[in-house]
Short mmCIF file of C-alpha atoms and ligand atoms in Angstrom, two decimals:
data_model
loop_
_atom_site.label_atom_id
_atom_site.label_comp_id
_atom_site.label_asym_id
_atom_site.label_seq_id
_atom_site.Cartn_x
_atom_site.Cartn_y
_atom_site.Cartn_z
CA UNK A 1 -14.38 3.87 9.93
CA UNK A 2 -11.63 1.33 9.40
CA UNK A 3 -11.89 -0.94 6.36
CA UNK A 4 -13.27 -4.40 7.13
CA UNK A 5 -11.90 -7.68 5.78
CA UNK A 6 -12.84 -11.30 6.29
CA UNK A 7 -9.20 -12.19 6.96
CA UNK A 8 -6.11 -10.15 7.83
CA UNK A 9 -2.76 -11.93 7.77
CA UNK A 10 0.16 -10.31 9.63
CA UNK A 11 3.38 -11.41 7.92
CA UNK A 12 3.99 -12.35 4.28
CA UNK A 13 6.53 -15.15 4.70
CA UNK A 14 5.79 -18.66 3.35
CA UNK A 15 3.20 -19.18 6.10
CA UNK A 16 1.47 -15.80 5.79
CA UNK A 17 1.45 -15.24 2.03
CA UNK A 18 0.20 -18.78 1.39
CA UNK A 19 -2.58 -18.31 3.99
CA UNK A 20 -3.58 -15.02 2.31
CA UNK A 21 -3.69 -16.53 -1.19
CA UNK A 22 -5.68 -19.58 -0.05
CA UNK A 23 -8.14 -17.39 1.91
CA UNK A 24 -8.65 -15.19 -1.17
CA UNK A 25 -9.09 -18.28 -3.39
CA UNK A 26 -11.88 -19.35 -1.05
CA UNK A 27 -13.68 -16.06 -1.67
CA UNK A 28 -12.70 -14.32 1.56
CA UNK A 29 -11.87 -10.60 1.42
CA UNK A 30 -8.22 -10.73 2.51
CA UNK A 31 -5.46 -8.28 3.46
CA UNK A 32 -1.83 -9.12 4.20
CA UNK A 33 0.40 -6.79 6.20
CA UNK A 34 4.20 -7.02 5.97
CA UNK A 35 7.14 -4.72 6.76
CA UNK A 36 10.13 -6.44 5.09
CA UNK A 37 12.27 -4.25 2.84
CA UNK A 38 14.54 -5.76 0.22
CA UNK A 39 18.07 -4.76 -0.77
CA UNK A 40 16.62 -2.06 -3.06
CA UNK A 41 14.84 -0.56 0.00
CA UNK A 42 11.48 -1.46 -1.52
CA UNK A 43 8.83 -3.63 0.17
CA UNK A 44 9.73 -7.28 -0.45
CA UNK A 45 7.16 -9.99 0.18
CA UNK A 46 8.13 -13.57 1.01
CA UNK A 47 9.71 -13.07 4.45
CA UNK A 48 12.91 -14.76 5.57
CA UNK A 49 12.51 -17.72 3.19
CA UNK A 50 12.47 -15.72 -0.02
CA UNK A 51 14.65 -12.77 1.02
CA UNK A 52 17.40 -14.14 3.26
CA UNK A 53 16.73 -17.87 3.72
CA UNK A 54 15.73 -20.82 1.57
CA UNK A 55 15.83 -19.23 -1.88
CA UNK A 56 19.04 -17.15 -1.70
CA UNK A 57 20.93 -19.92 0.09
CA UNK A 58 19.91 -22.39 -2.63
CA UNK A 59 21.13 -19.92 -5.27
CA UNK A 60 24.56 -19.71 -3.60
CA UNK A 61 24.65 -23.45 -2.97
CA UNK A 62 24.12 -23.99 -6.68
CA UNK A 63 26.79 -21.46 -7.75
CA UNK A 64 29.32 -22.88 -5.33
CA UNK A 65 28.46 -26.43 -6.40
CA UNK A 66 29.13 -25.56 -10.05
CA UNK A 67 32.46 -24.00 -9.10
CA UNK A 68 33.45 -26.95 -6.95
CA UNK A 69 32.58 -29.41 -9.70
CA UNK A 70 34.57 -27.36 -12.20
CA UNK A 71 37.64 -27.29 -9.98
CA UNK A 72 37.42 -30.79 -8.47
CA UNK A 73 35.16 -33.17 -10.38
CA UNK A 74 35.39 -32.41 -14.09
CA UNK A 75 38.75 -34.05 -14.77
CA UNK A 76 37.23 -37.52 -14.36
CA UNK A 77 34.97 -36.76 -17.35
CA UNK A 78 38.03 -35.72 -19.38
CA UNK A 79 37.14 -32.06 -19.04
CA UNK A 80 40.09 -29.87 -18.16
CA UNK A 81 40.01 -26.20 -17.30
CA UNK A 82 42.71 -23.79 -16.36
CA UNK A 83 42.62 -20.73 -14.15
CA UNK A 84 39.05 -21.21 -12.96
CA UNK A 85 38.06 -18.35 -10.68
CA UNK A 86 34.96 -17.17 -8.90
CA UNK A 87 33.71 -13.59 -8.96
CA UNK A 88 31.85 -13.39 -5.67
CA UNK A 89 30.15 -10.13 -6.67
CA UNK A 90 28.60 -11.72 -9.79
CA UNK A 91 27.53 -14.76 -7.78
CA UNK A 92 25.82 -12.61 -5.12
CA UNK A 93 24.28 -10.42 -7.86
CA UNK A 94 22.73 -13.52 -9.47
CA UNK A 95 21.34 -14.53 -6.08
CA UNK A 96 19.82 -11.05 -5.61
CA UNK A 97 18.16 -11.24 -9.04
CA UNK A 98 16.57 -14.58 -8.17
CA UNK A 99 15.32 -13.18 -4.85
CA UNK A 100 13.80 -10.16 -6.61
CA UNK A 101 12.10 -12.40 -9.18
CA UNK A 102 10.42 -14.43 -6.45
CA UNK A 103 9.49 -11.56 -4.10
CA UNK A 104 7.94 -9.67 -7.06
CA UNK A 105 6.19 -12.92 -7.97
CA UNK A 106 4.34 -12.86 -4.63
CA UNK A 107 3.18 -9.28 -5.34
CA UNK A 108 1.80 -10.48 -8.68
CA UNK A 109 0.07 -13.44 -7.05
CA UNK A 110 -1.49 -11.09 -4.50
CA UNK A 111 -2.81 -8.90 -7.32
CA UNK A 112 -4.08 -11.87 -9.31
CA UNK A 113 -5.92 -13.22 -6.24
CA UNK A 114 -7.13 -9.78 -5.12
CA UNK A 115 -5.27 -9.87 -1.80
CA UNK A 116 -4.86 -6.33 -0.45
CA UNK A 117 -1.15 -5.92 0.31
CA UNK A 118 -0.30 -3.36 3.00
CA UNK A 119 3.27 -2.31 3.73
CA UNK A 120 3.93 -1.62 7.41
CA UNK A 121 4.18 -3.18 10.85
CA UNK A 122 0.99 -4.85 12.01
CA UNK A 123 -0.23 -5.01 15.59
CA UNK A 124 -3.34 -6.79 16.79
CA UNK A 125 -5.56 -4.63 19.00
CA UNK A 126 -8.85 -5.46 20.76
CA UNK A 127 -11.83 -6.69 18.71
CA UNK A 128 -9.66 -7.95 15.82
CA UNK A 129 -8.58 -4.47 14.80
CA UNK A 130 -5.11 -4.45 13.22
CA UNK A 131 -3.04 -1.30 13.39
CA UNK A 132 -0.62 -0.89 10.49
CA UNK A 133 2.26 1.50 11.01
CA UNK A 134 3.97 2.52 7.77
CA UNK A 135 7.69 3.35 7.50
CA UNK A 136 6.86 7.08 7.72
CA UNK A 137 4.97 6.51 10.99
CA UNK A 138 1.50 6.88 9.41
CA UNK A 139 -1.04 4.64 11.11
CA UNK A 140 -3.97 2.88 9.42
CA UNK A 141 -6.50 0.67 11.18
CA UNK A 142 -8.31 -2.23 9.57
CA UNK A 143 -10.40 -5.02 11.06
CA UNK A 144 -11.46 -8.56 10.22
CA UNK A 145 -13.48 -11.45 11.56
CA UNK A 146 -10.28 -13.49 11.50
CA UNK A 147 -6.67 -12.46 12.01
CA UNK A 148 -3.80 -14.86 11.24
CA UNK A 149 -0.47 -14.03 12.85
CA UNK A 150 2.49 -15.25 10.82
CA UNK A 151 5.36 -13.09 12.05
CA UNK A 152 8.04 -15.77 11.71
CA UNK A 153 11.33 -16.01 13.56
CA UNK A 154 14.68 -14.24 13.92
CA UNK A 155 18.20 -15.59 14.49
CA UNK A 156 19.18 -16.16 18.11
CA UNK A 157 21.96 -13.80 19.11
CA UNK A 158 24.61 -14.96 21.60
CA UNK A 159 25.19 -12.28 24.28
CA UNK A 160 28.95 -12.42 23.76
CA UNK A 161 28.80 -12.48 19.95
CA UNK A 162 26.52 -9.65 18.87
CA UNK A 163 25.84 -9.41 15.15
CA UNK A 164 27.71 -6.46 13.59
CA UNK A 165 26.66 -7.24 10.00
CA UNK A 166 30.30 -7.23 8.88
CA UNK A 167 32.40 -9.77 10.71
CA UNK A 168 29.99 -11.41 13.11
CA UNK A 169 26.97 -12.21 10.99
CA UNK A 170 23.68 -14.09 10.90
CA UNK A 171 22.39 -16.09 7.93
CA UNK A 172 21.52 -12.92 6.01
CA UNK A 173 25.04 -11.52 6.45
CA UNK A 174 26.66 -14.78 5.33
CA UNK A 175 24.73 -14.59 2.04
CA UNK A 176 26.19 -11.20 1.18
CA UNK A 177 29.98 -11.22 1.59
CA UNK A 178 31.58 -9.13 -1.15
CA UNK A 179 34.66 -11.32 -1.22
CA UNK A 180 35.78 -14.76 -0.19
CA UNK A 181 36.65 -14.90 3.52
CA UNK A 182 39.98 -16.72 3.83
CA UNK A 183 38.98 -18.18 7.21
CA UNK A 184 35.27 -18.66 7.86
CA UNK A 185 34.06 -19.70 11.31
CA UNK A 186 30.59 -20.98 12.16
CA UNK A 187 29.02 -21.46 15.58
CA UNK A 188 26.41 -24.24 15.34
CA UNK A 189 26.56 -27.35 13.12
CA UNK A 190 22.82 -27.18 12.41
CA UNK A 191 21.04 -26.72 9.11
CA UNK A 192 22.19 -23.15 8.45
CA UNK A 193 25.76 -23.75 9.65
CA UNK A 194 26.19 -26.78 7.39
CA UNK A 195 24.57 -25.21 4.32
CA UNK A 196 26.40 -21.88 4.47
CA UNK A 197 29.61 -23.52 5.67
CA UNK A 198 29.42 -25.68 2.52
CA UNK A 199 28.92 -22.65 0.25
CA UNK A 200 32.08 -20.88 1.40
CA UNK A 201 34.13 -24.09 1.69
CA UNK A 202 33.39 -25.01 -1.93
CA UNK A 203 34.52 -21.56 -3.03
CA UNK A 204 37.84 -21.96 -1.23
CA UNK A 205 37.47 -20.66 2.36
CA UNK A 206 38.92 -22.58 5.29
CA UNK A 207 35.76 -23.45 7.23
CA UNK A 208 35.64 -24.39 10.91
CA UNK A 209 32.30 -25.26 12.53
CA UNK A 210 32.04 -25.26 16.32
CA UNK A 211 29.16 -27.31 17.70
CA UNK A 212 28.35 -27.36 21.41
CA UNK A 213 26.72 -30.80 21.42
CA UNK A 214 28.83 -33.97 21.45
CA UNK A 215 26.84 -35.60 18.64
CA UNK A 216 26.47 -34.47 15.05
CA UNK A 217 22.98 -33.55 13.71
CA UNK A 218 21.16 -35.12 16.64
CA UNK A 219 17.62 -35.10 15.14
CA UNK A 220 18.64 -37.12 12.07
CA UNK A 221 19.08 -40.91 11.88
CA UNK A 222 22.52 -41.96 13.17
CA UNK A 223 23.36 -44.11 10.09
CA UNK A 224 22.75 -41.09 7.86
CA UNK A 225 24.71 -38.60 9.96
CA UNK A 226 27.69 -41.01 10.12
CA UNK A 227 27.94 -41.03 6.32
CA UNK A 228 27.31 -37.29 6.05
CA UNK A 229 29.96 -36.40 8.61
CA UNK A 230 32.54 -38.59 6.84
CA UNK A 231 31.79 -36.88 3.52
CA UNK A 232 31.85 -33.35 4.97
CA UNK A 233 35.19 -34.08 6.63
CA UNK A 234 36.55 -35.41 3.29
CA UNK A 235 35.46 -32.13 1.70
CA UNK A 236 37.57 -30.28 4.26
CA UNK A 237 34.83 -28.95 6.56
CA UNK A 238 36.45 -28.88 10.00
CA UNK A 239 33.56 -29.82 12.31
CA UNK A 240 34.51 -29.67 16.00
CA UNK A 241 31.95 -31.30 18.29
CA UNK A 242 31.57 -30.64 22.01
CA UNK A 243 32.97 -27.14 21.44
CA UNK A 244 31.41 -24.59 23.80
CA UNK A 245 32.11 -21.05 22.68
CA UNK A 246 32.46 -18.59 25.56
CA UNK A 247 34.15 -15.57 24.03
CA UNK A 248 34.10 -13.73 20.70
CA UNK A 249 36.12 -10.57 20.09
CA UNK A 250 36.64 -8.57 16.92
CA UNK A 251 40.21 -7.21 16.76
CA UNK A 252 41.84 -5.60 13.73
CA UNK A 253 39.54 -7.24 11.15
CA UNK A 254 39.88 -10.64 12.77
CA UNK A 255 37.40 -12.51 14.93
CA UNK A 256 39.03 -14.16 17.95
CA UNK A 257 37.00 -17.03 19.36
CA UNK A 258 37.57 -18.75 22.69
CA UNK A 259 35.92 -22.12 23.31
CA UNK A 260 36.28 -25.14 25.54
CA UNK A 261 36.16 -28.78 24.51
CA UNK A 262 37.17 -32.08 26.11
CA UNK A 263 40.82 -31.06 26.00
CA UNK A 264 40.27 -27.71 27.74
CA UNK A 265 40.47 -24.09 26.53
CA UNK A 266 40.91 -23.59 22.79
CA UNK A 267 41.27 -20.58 20.51
CA UNK A 268 40.33 -19.96 16.88
CA UNK A 269 40.90 -16.90 14.71
CA UNK A 270 38.75 -16.31 11.60
CA UNK A 271 38.00 -13.46 9.21
CA UNK A 272 34.21 -13.85 9.33
CA UNK A 273 32.04 -15.59 11.87
CA UNK A 274 28.51 -16.89 11.26
CA UNK A 275 26.44 -17.47 14.40
CA UNK A 276 23.81 -20.10 13.53
CA UNK A 277 22.67 -21.45 16.89
CA UNK A 278 18.97 -21.57 16.08
CA UNK A 279 16.11 -19.13 15.63
CA UNK A 280 13.47 -17.79 18.01
CA UNK A 281 9.84 -17.00 17.30
CA UNK A 282 9.37 -13.33 16.51
CA UNK A 283 6.26 -12.02 18.23
CA UNK A 284 7.67 -8.84 19.78
CA UNK A 285 5.07 -6.08 19.80
CA UNK A 286 2.50 -7.89 17.63
CA UNK A 287 -0.10 -8.32 20.40
CA UNK A 288 -1.57 -5.51 22.45
CA UNK A 289 -1.99 -6.24 26.18
CA UNK A 290 -5.14 -7.91 27.41
CA UNK A 291 -6.14 -9.82 24.28
CA UNK A 292 -6.02 -13.16 26.07
CA UNK A 293 -3.66 -14.64 23.46
CA UNK A 294 -0.95 -16.58 25.34
CA UNK A 295 2.75 -16.48 24.54
CA UNK A 296 5.03 -19.27 25.90
CA UNK A 297 8.47 -18.83 27.44
CA UNK A 298 10.12 -19.10 24.00
CA UNK A 299 8.03 -16.19 22.71
CA UNK A 300 5.80 -18.51 20.64
CA UNK A 301 2.08 -17.84 20.38
CA UNK A 302 0.25 -20.73 22.02
CA UNK A 303 -2.14 -22.50 19.67
CA UNK A 304 -4.07 -25.78 19.54
CA UNK A 305 -3.65 -28.44 16.84
CA UNK A 306 -5.69 -26.25 14.48
CA UNK A 307 -3.46 -23.17 15.01
CA UNK A 308 -6.24 -21.45 16.94
CA UNK A 309 -5.11 -19.23 19.84
CA UNK A 310 -8.20 -19.83 21.94
CA UNK A 311 -9.36 -16.23 21.32
CA UNK A 312 -12.23 -15.75 18.92
CA UNK A 313 -10.93 -15.19 15.39
CA UNK A 314 -7.22 -15.17 16.29
CA UNK A 315 -4.95 -17.77 14.68
CA UNK A 316 -1.17 -18.15 14.44
CA UNK A 317 0.96 -20.21 12.03
CA UNK A 318 4.55 -20.92 10.95
CA UNK A 319 7.75 -20.19 12.88
CA UNK A 320 5.95 -18.06 15.52
CA UNK A 321 4.16 -21.17 16.89
CA UNK A 322 5.23 -24.66 18.07
CA UNK A 323 6.62 -27.25 15.67
CA UNK A 324 9.58 -27.36 13.33
CA UNK A 325 10.74 -24.06 11.80
CA UNK A 326 10.31 -25.14 8.20
CA UNK A 327 8.82 -23.06 5.40
CA UNK A 328 6.64 -25.91 4.11
CA UNK A 329 5.22 -26.59 7.59
CA UNK A 330 4.22 -22.91 7.83
CA UNK A 331 2.69 -22.91 4.34
CA UNK A 332 0.57 -25.98 5.05
CA UNK A 333 -0.61 -24.44 8.33
CA UNK A 334 -1.57 -21.34 6.31
CA UNK A 335 -3.67 -23.44 3.92
CA UNK A 336 -5.26 -25.37 6.80
CA UNK A 337 -6.26 -22.23 8.73
CA UNK A 338 -7.66 -20.49 5.62
CA UNK A 339 -9.75 -23.62 4.95
CA UNK A 340 -10.96 -23.85 8.55
CA UNK A 341 -12.00 -20.18 8.43
CA UNK A 342 -13.92 -20.92 5.21
CA UNK A 343 -15.74 -23.76 6.98
CA UNK A 344 -13.73 -26.56 5.39
CA UNK A 345 -11.56 -29.25 7.00
CA UNK A 346 -7.99 -28.01 7.35
CA UNK A 347 -5.29 -30.25 8.79
CA UNK A 348 -1.49 -30.66 8.92
CA UNK A 349 0.04 -34.05 9.75
CA UNK A 350 3.21 -33.36 11.75
CA UNK A 351 4.26 -37.02 11.36
CA UNK A 352 4.85 -36.63 7.64
CA UNK A 353 6.73 -33.34 7.41
CA UNK A 354 9.90 -33.89 5.40
CA UNK A 355 13.26 -32.42 6.42
CA UNK A 356 15.95 -31.54 3.91
CA UNK A 357 19.49 -30.25 4.35
CA UNK A 358 20.95 -28.99 1.08
CA UNK A 359 24.56 -30.00 1.63
CA UNK A 360 26.49 -32.24 -0.74
CA UNK A 361 25.52 -35.00 -0.35
CA UNK A 362 22.02 -33.85 0.51
CA UNK A 363 20.28 -35.18 3.62
CA UNK A 364 16.53 -35.79 3.81
CA UNK A 365 14.20 -37.62 6.11
CA UNK A 366 10.59 -38.11 7.11
CA UNK A 367 9.02 -39.92 10.05
CA UNK A 368 10.77 -41.67 12.90
CA UNK A 369 14.46 -42.40 13.21
CA UNK A 370 15.71 -45.79 14.36
CA UNK A 371 16.78 -44.21 17.69
CA UNK A 372 13.24 -42.87 18.29
CA UNK A 373 11.63 -46.23 17.52
CA UNK A 374 13.97 -47.96 19.99
CA UNK A 375 13.10 -45.40 22.68
CA UNK A 376 9.37 -45.84 21.99
CA UNK A 377 9.65 -49.65 21.96
CA UNK A 378 8.04 -49.88 18.54
CA UNK A 379 9.09 -53.08 16.69
CA UNK A 380 10.62 -52.27 13.30
CA UNK A 381 12.49 -53.71 10.34
CA UNK A 382 14.95 -51.95 8.11
CA UNK A 383 15.98 -52.00 4.47
CA UNK A 384 18.94 -50.03 3.15
CA UNK A 385 20.43 -49.53 -0.28
CA UNK A 386 23.63 -47.68 -1.25
CA UNK A 387 23.84 -45.23 -4.15
CA UNK A 388 27.12 -46.96 -5.08
CA UNK A 389 24.95 -49.78 -6.52
CA UNK A 390 22.63 -47.44 -8.46
CA UNK A 391 23.66 -47.09 -12.12
CA UNK A 392 22.40 -43.54 -12.49
CA UNK A 393 24.30 -42.33 -9.39
CA UNK A 394 27.52 -43.91 -10.64
CA UNK A 395 27.01 -42.47 -14.14
CA UNK A 396 26.54 -39.04 -12.51
CA UNK A 397 29.78 -39.59 -10.57
CA UNK A 398 27.80 -39.23 -7.32
CA UNK A 399 27.83 -42.75 -5.85
CA UNK A 400 27.85 -41.62 -2.22
CA UNK A 401 25.22 -42.26 0.44
CA UNK A 402 22.23 -44.50 0.90
CA UNK A 403 18.50 -44.82 1.44
CA UNK A 404 17.19 -46.37 4.65
CA UNK A 405 13.56 -47.41 4.89
CA UNK A 406 12.03 -48.30 8.24
CA UNK A 407 8.77 -50.25 8.44
CA UNK A 408 6.73 -51.63 11.33
CA UNK A 409 7.91 -55.18 12.11
CA UNK A 410 4.38 -56.59 12.19
CA UNK A 411 2.24 -54.43 9.91
CA UNK A 412 4.98 -53.41 7.41
CA UNK A 413 3.59 -49.86 7.53
CA UNK A 414 6.21 -47.24 6.61
CA UNK A 415 7.44 -45.49 9.77
CA UNK A 416 10.33 -43.48 8.38
CA UNK A 417 12.65 -42.89 5.44
CA UNK A 418 16.18 -41.53 5.81
CA UNK A 419 18.46 -40.58 2.97
CA UNK A 420 21.87 -39.12 2.27
CA UNK A 421 23.01 -38.83 -1.32
CA UNK A 422 22.41 -37.15 -4.67
CA UNK A 423 19.16 -35.15 -4.98
CA UNK A 424 17.52 -36.89 -2.02
CA UNK A 425 15.64 -33.59 -1.47
CA UNK A 426 13.45 -34.78 -4.35
CA UNK A 427 13.51 -38.54 -3.63
CA UNK A 428 12.04 -38.04 -0.16
CA UNK A 429 8.67 -36.97 -1.65
CA UNK A 430 7.80 -40.51 -2.73
CA UNK A 431 8.17 -41.80 0.83
CA UNK A 432 6.15 -38.87 2.21
CA UNK A 433 3.31 -39.81 -0.13
CA UNK A 434 3.54 -43.45 0.94
CA UNK A 435 3.36 -42.45 4.61
CA UNK A 436 0.44 -40.04 3.98
CA UNK A 437 -1.47 -42.87 2.30
CA UNK A 438 -0.57 -45.15 5.24
CA UNK A 439 1.36 -47.31 2.81
CA UNK A 440 3.67 -50.22 3.58
CA UNK A 441 7.24 -50.99 2.54
CA UNK A 442 5.71 -53.62 0.26
CA UNK A 443 3.66 -50.93 -1.51
CA UNK A 444 6.87 -49.05 -2.35
CA UNK A 445 8.53 -52.32 -3.33
CA UNK A 446 5.71 -53.21 -5.77
CA UNK A 447 5.69 -49.82 -7.54
CA UNK A 448 7.49 -49.69 -10.89
CA UNK A 449 10.44 -47.30 -10.73
CA UNK A 450 11.99 -46.03 -13.95
CA UNK A 451 15.44 -47.32 -14.84
CA UNK A 452 18.01 -45.86 -14.67
CA UNK A 453 17.01 -43.33 -12.02
CA UNK A 454 18.11 -42.39 -8.53
CA UNK A 455 14.65 -43.44 -7.29
CA UNK A 456 15.76 -47.06 -7.72
CA UNK A 457 17.62 -46.61 -4.41
CA UNK A 458 14.24 -46.06 -2.70
CA UNK A 459 12.75 -49.06 -4.51
CA UNK A 460 15.64 -51.36 -3.61
CA UNK A 461 15.69 -50.17 0.02
CA UNK A 462 11.97 -51.00 0.23
CA UNK A 463 12.67 -54.44 -1.28
CA UNK A 464 15.52 -54.87 1.22
CA UNK A 465 13.05 -54.49 4.11
CA UNK A 466 11.83 -57.94 3.04
CA UNK A 467 15.40 -59.09 2.26
CA UNK A 468 14.76 -59.22 -1.46
CA UNK A 469 16.80 -56.37 -2.94
CA UNK A 470 17.87 -57.40 -6.44
CA UNK A 471 21.10 -55.52 -7.03
CA UNK A 472 22.78 -56.39 -3.74
CA UNK A 473 23.30 -59.46 -1.61
CA UNK A 474 20.73 -59.46 1.20
P1 NAD B 1 19.58 -25.45 14.23
O1 NAD B 1 18.71 -25.61 15.40
O2 NAD B 1 19.38 -26.30 13.01
O3 NAD B 1 21.11 -25.67 14.67
C1 NAD B 1 21.75 -24.91 15.66
C2 NAD B 1 22.94 -25.68 16.19
O4 NAD B 1 23.69 -24.82 17.03
C3 NAD B 1 22.55 -26.89 17.04
O5 NAD B 1 23.25 -28.02 16.59
C4 NAD B 1 22.97 -26.48 18.45
O6 NAD B 1 23.38 -27.57 19.23
C5 NAD B 1 24.13 -25.54 18.16
N1 NAD B 1 24.40 -24.57 19.22
C6 NAD B 1 23.50 -23.89 19.96
N2 NAD B 1 24.15 -23.04 20.81
C7 NAD B 1 25.49 -23.20 20.58
C8 NAD B 1 26.67 -22.60 21.11
N3 NAD B 1 26.62 -21.65 22.07
N4 NAD B 1 27.88 -23.02 20.63
C9 NAD B 1 27.95 -23.95 19.65
N5 NAD B 1 26.85 -24.55 19.11
C10 NAD B 1 25.65 -24.18 19.56
O7 NAD B 1 19.52 -23.89 13.89
P2 NAD B 1 19.98 -23.07 12.60
O8 NAD B 1 20.95 -23.85 11.77
O9 NAD B 1 20.38 -21.74 13.13
O10 NAD B 1 18.63 -22.94 11.79
C11 NAD B 1 17.53 -22.23 12.36
C12 NAD B 1 16.21 -22.79 11.93
O11 NAD B 1 16.01 -22.56 10.55
C13 NAD B 1 16.12 -24.28 12.18
O12 NAD B 1 14.94 -24.54 12.89
C14 NAD B 1 16.06 -24.87 10.80
O13 NAD B 1 15.16 -25.95 10.75
C15 NAD B 1 15.59 -23.73 9.91
N6 NAD B 1 16.25 -23.87 8.61
C16 NAD B 1 15.89 -24.89 7.80
C17 NAD B 1 16.53 -25.06 6.60
C18 NAD B 1 16.16 -26.21 5.72
O14 NAD B 1 15.08 -26.77 5.90
N7 NAD B 1 17.00 -26.64 4.79
C19 NAD B 1 17.55 -24.20 6.21
C20 NAD B 1 17.89 -23.17 7.06
C21 NAD B 1 17.23 -23.02 8.27
#
């Protein structure tokens, strides 16, 4: 007899582990199956986000930021240093320690919440039986009234640029170089390309980013991307747009790249190449034939707005279903599904999911861009405010960027907020709350914001919607 659970979650990334914890909190007997092994060859919960994504990249972004400030920005404060150097091994070791702390933290949370954690590869069979194959091949079967599939996504590999883990790498590889690559190439000026390109640029690599599309960061608001691109170029990131890579060859420790742009055939030689052209849902082998669960042409499990697959007791959440591939979107879907299973009302509002890119300056947005509103013929009004006029930003020596608030022209309801500047990853939350509460620009404008803080940029941008910003001519 296989052991029975109320809920089995396949995958312990930010979607799966959160779903498991919430289900257990709601009194459901829950198991979570995961097969990720960490650098110490031990099971490591937390999926891509904790092991090779959000958390380790933020650790390296912070180390490289400190180094860059030390070598470029301290003199203005009267602080002078000589012979600053970076020990890449120590930096990567610190990152690994942080990852271990957080992956072990999930194990502790599972214990505290009485989630049964099973190490192995899960496969859904008929009648909600889940087969778990351990690393040694041993098979266990368990079953549950409800199974939540949260198997995540994997990097897309270009057929002519296969990952070799050494010179042609994915995001995980680019987090683990043992020394500074002199020339670092990136294919794809998306979120990963910009974040990891920034890390190695700040440490001293020559960084070239090849982007196939003619425009930069298409999904973001054009006013924001214009400022960001200017700043990245000032920092020395060589971003080449309209660059279609057709050939990648590794020769004598060098990566030779052939691409075409408006001017014709071009060549680039680098020491390491990161391919960051997007991710694809990872659902290979997780469903046995004949279950009735549908998979679309991108490999994503088809679900309705409640993450239900249409098959009794089978749900799917996170990167392996439609919607943006963002950890927080997956986590909220995990909470919503656990609550629906427990008979409560679970819901995720896709209109208020914030986006953040952890470059310097940071980029963050929520809601509609000005371009989208134009296309949808929705009347709008705009208020902007530059960080150059915010005392705290100037005192921090980070007066770059702005906040742009977009409200409905007639109702004043907040439709979007777009930011580039210092710590906007945190500032965006206030506008998300306003949108969730169906608030108006005037609501933001009437809220008291502490002085001096960076949040005054949000306040002033909201005031500017009504042409009454105080610290700038309207
Ligand atoms: P992405 O979709 O953000 O960017 C990929 C870029 O590669 C696009 O601009 C695309 O036009 C370009 N591209 C595609 N094929 C190309 C080619 N042959 N040559 C040149 N350019 C090409 O994908 P990503 O940066 O790989 O990130 C993957 C996913 O992970 C994204 O969905 C992202 O949202 C998520 N992610 C999010 C964060 C964050 O929230 N801060 C961080 C990392 C990753």
